[in-house]
Tab-separated table of C-alpha atoms in Angstrom:
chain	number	residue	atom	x	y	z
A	1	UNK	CA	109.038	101.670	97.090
A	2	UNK	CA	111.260	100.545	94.300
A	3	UNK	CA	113.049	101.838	91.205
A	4	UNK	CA	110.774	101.229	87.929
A	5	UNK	CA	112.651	100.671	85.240
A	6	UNK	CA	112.868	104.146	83.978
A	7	UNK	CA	114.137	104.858	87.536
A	8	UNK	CA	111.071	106.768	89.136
A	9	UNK	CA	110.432	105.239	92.221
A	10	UNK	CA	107.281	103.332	92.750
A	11	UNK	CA	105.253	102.130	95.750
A	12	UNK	CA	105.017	98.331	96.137
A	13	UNK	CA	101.578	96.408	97.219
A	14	UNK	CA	102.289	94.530	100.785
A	15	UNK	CA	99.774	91.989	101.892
A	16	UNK	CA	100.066	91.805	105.438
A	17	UNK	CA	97.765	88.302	106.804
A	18	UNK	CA	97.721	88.737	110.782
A	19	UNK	CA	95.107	87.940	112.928
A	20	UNK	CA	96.484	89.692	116.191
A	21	UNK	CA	95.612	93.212	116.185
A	22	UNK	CA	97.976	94.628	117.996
A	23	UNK	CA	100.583	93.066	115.600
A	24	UNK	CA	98.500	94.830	112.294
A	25	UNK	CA	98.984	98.042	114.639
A	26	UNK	CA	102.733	97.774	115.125
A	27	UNK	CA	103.195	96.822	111.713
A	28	UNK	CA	101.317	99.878	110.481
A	29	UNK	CA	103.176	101.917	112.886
A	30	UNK	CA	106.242	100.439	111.452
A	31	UNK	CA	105.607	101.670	108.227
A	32	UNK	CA	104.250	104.501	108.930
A	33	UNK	CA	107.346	105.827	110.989
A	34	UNK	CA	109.740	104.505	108.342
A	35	UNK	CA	107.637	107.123	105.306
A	36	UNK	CA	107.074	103.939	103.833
A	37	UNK	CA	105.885	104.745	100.966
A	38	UNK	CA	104.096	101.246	100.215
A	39	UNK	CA	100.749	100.163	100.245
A	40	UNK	CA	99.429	97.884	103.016
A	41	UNK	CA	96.611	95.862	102.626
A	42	UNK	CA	95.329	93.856	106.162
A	43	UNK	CA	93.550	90.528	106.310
A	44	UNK	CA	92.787	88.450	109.228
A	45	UNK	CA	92.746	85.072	108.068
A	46	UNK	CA	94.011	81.913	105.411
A	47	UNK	CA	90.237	82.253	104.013
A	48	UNK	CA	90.599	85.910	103.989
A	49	UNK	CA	94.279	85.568	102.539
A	50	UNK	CA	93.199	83.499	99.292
A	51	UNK	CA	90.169	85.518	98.443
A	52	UNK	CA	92.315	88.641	98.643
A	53	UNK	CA	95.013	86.834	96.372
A	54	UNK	CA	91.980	85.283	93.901
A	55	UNK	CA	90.397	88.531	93.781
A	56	UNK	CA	86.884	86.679	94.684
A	57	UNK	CA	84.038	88.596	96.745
A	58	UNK	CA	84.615	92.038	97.854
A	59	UNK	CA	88.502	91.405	96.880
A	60	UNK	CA	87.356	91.690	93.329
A	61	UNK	CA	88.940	95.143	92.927
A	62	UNK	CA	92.230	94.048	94.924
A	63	UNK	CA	95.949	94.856	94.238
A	64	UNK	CA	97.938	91.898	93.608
A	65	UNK	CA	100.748	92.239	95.993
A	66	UNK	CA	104.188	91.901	95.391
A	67	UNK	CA	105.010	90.629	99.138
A	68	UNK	CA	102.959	88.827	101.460
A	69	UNK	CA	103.845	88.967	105.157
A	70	UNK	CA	102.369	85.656	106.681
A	71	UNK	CA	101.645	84.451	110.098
A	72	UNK	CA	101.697	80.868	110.411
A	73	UNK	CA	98.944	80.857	113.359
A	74	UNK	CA	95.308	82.070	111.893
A	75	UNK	CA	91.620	81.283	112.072
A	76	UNK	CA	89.801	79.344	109.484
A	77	UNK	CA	92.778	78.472	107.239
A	78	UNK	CA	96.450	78.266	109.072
A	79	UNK	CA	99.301	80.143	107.346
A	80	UNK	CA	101.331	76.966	106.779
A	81	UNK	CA	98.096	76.075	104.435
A	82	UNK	CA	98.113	79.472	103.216
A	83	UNK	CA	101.748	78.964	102.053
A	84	UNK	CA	101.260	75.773	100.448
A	85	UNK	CA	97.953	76.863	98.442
A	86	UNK	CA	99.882	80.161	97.201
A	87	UNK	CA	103.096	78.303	96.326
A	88	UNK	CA	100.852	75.635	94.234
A	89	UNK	CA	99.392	78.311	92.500
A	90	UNK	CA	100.656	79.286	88.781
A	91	UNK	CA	99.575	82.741	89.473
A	92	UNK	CA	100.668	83.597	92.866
A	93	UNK	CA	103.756	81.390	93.124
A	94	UNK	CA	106.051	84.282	92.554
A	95	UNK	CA	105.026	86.468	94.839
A	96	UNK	CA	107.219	86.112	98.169
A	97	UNK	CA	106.176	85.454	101.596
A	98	UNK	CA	107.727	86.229	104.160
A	99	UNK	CA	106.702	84.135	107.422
A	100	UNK	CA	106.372	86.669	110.276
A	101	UNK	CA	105.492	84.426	113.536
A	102	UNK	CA	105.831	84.007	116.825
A	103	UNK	CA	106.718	80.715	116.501
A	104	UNK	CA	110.257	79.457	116.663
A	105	UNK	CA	109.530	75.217	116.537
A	106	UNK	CA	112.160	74.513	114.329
A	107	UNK	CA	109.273	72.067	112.469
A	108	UNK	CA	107.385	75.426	111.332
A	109	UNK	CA	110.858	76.715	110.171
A	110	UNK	CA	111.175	73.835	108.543
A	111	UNK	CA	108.523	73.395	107.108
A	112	UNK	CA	107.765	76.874	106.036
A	113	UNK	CA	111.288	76.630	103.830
A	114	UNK	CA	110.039	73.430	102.345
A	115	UNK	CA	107.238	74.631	101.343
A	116	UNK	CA	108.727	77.676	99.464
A	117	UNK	CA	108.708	80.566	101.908
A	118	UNK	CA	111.398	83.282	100.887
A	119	UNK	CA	112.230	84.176	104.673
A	120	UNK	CA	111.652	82.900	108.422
A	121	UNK	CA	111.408	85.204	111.060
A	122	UNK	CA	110.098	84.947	114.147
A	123	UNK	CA	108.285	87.858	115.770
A	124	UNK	CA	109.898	89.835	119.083
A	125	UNK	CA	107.696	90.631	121.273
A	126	UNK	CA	109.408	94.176	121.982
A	127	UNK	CA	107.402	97.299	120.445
A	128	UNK	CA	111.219	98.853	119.298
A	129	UNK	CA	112.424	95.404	118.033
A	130	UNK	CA	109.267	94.232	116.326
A	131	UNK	CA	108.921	97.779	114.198
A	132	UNK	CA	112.900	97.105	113.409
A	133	UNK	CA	112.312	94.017	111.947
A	134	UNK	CA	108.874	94.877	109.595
A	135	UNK	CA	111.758	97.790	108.787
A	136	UNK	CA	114.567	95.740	107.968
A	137	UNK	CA	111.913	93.353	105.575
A	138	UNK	CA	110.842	96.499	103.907
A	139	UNK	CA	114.145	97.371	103.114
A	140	UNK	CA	115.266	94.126	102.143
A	141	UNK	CA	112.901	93.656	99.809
A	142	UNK	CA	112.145	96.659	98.605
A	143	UNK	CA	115.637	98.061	98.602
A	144	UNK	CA	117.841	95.444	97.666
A	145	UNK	CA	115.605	92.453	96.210
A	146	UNK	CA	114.280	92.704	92.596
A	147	UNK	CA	110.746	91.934	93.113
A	148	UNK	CA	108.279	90.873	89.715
A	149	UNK	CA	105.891	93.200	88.513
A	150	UNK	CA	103.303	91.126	89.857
């Protein structure tokens, strides 16, 4: 949630892309347990991820998010592809993206930065510390971060 400008508060739209169920579980949990007040919307792949974004197909109808949490590692079109596609985009370029992987090869860090990703962070494999972290993004960037209107 964040402050509109006549101060109400107002639910963001999160765009979680994460192929790994258990992961879109925990991440559901985690904002669940937090009264997050946000919407979440789940896909499961890069293909998925750009349609969503495009508003093609059945996304026709789709929020436009005002944070994307990424994984780098997905089926038909890999996050890092994802990233670069979005960031090219007039349209979608502000939106941030957080990069939420498992990975910690300091090339995808890298590489994620240098292709415009607003934050790095690599996923802990503990239930307690993985719902702590989707927390602390939530807060971060719905708290203290000015995010467009979309």
């Amino acid at each position: 949630m964040r402050l509109s400008e006549d101060n109400l508060v107002q639910a963001i739209e999160v765009l979680l892309v994460e192929d790994d169920p258990g992961d879109v579980l925990m991440t559901k949990e985690a904002f669940a347990e937090h009264k997050v007040g946000n919407n979440l919307n789940v896909v499961s792949d890069g293909v998925e991820a750009l349609r969503f974004l495009r508003r093609e197909g059945e996304h026709a109808d789709a929020p436009m998010p005002h944070l994307i949490l990424l994984d780098l590692n997905l089926p038909r079109k890999d996050g890092r592809e994802v990233l670069e596609e979005v960031k090219k985009d007039e349209g979608l370029a502000h939106i941030p993206i957080v990069v939420l992987t498992t990975s910690e090869a300091e090339e995808d860090i890298l590489r994620s930065y240098r292709l415009h990703a607003s934050a790095y962070v690599a996923k802990p494999v503990d239930f307690e510390q993985f719902i702590q972290v989707v927390r602390q993004i939530d807060d971060f960037f719905v708290t203290v971060v000015r995010l467009p209107k979309g």
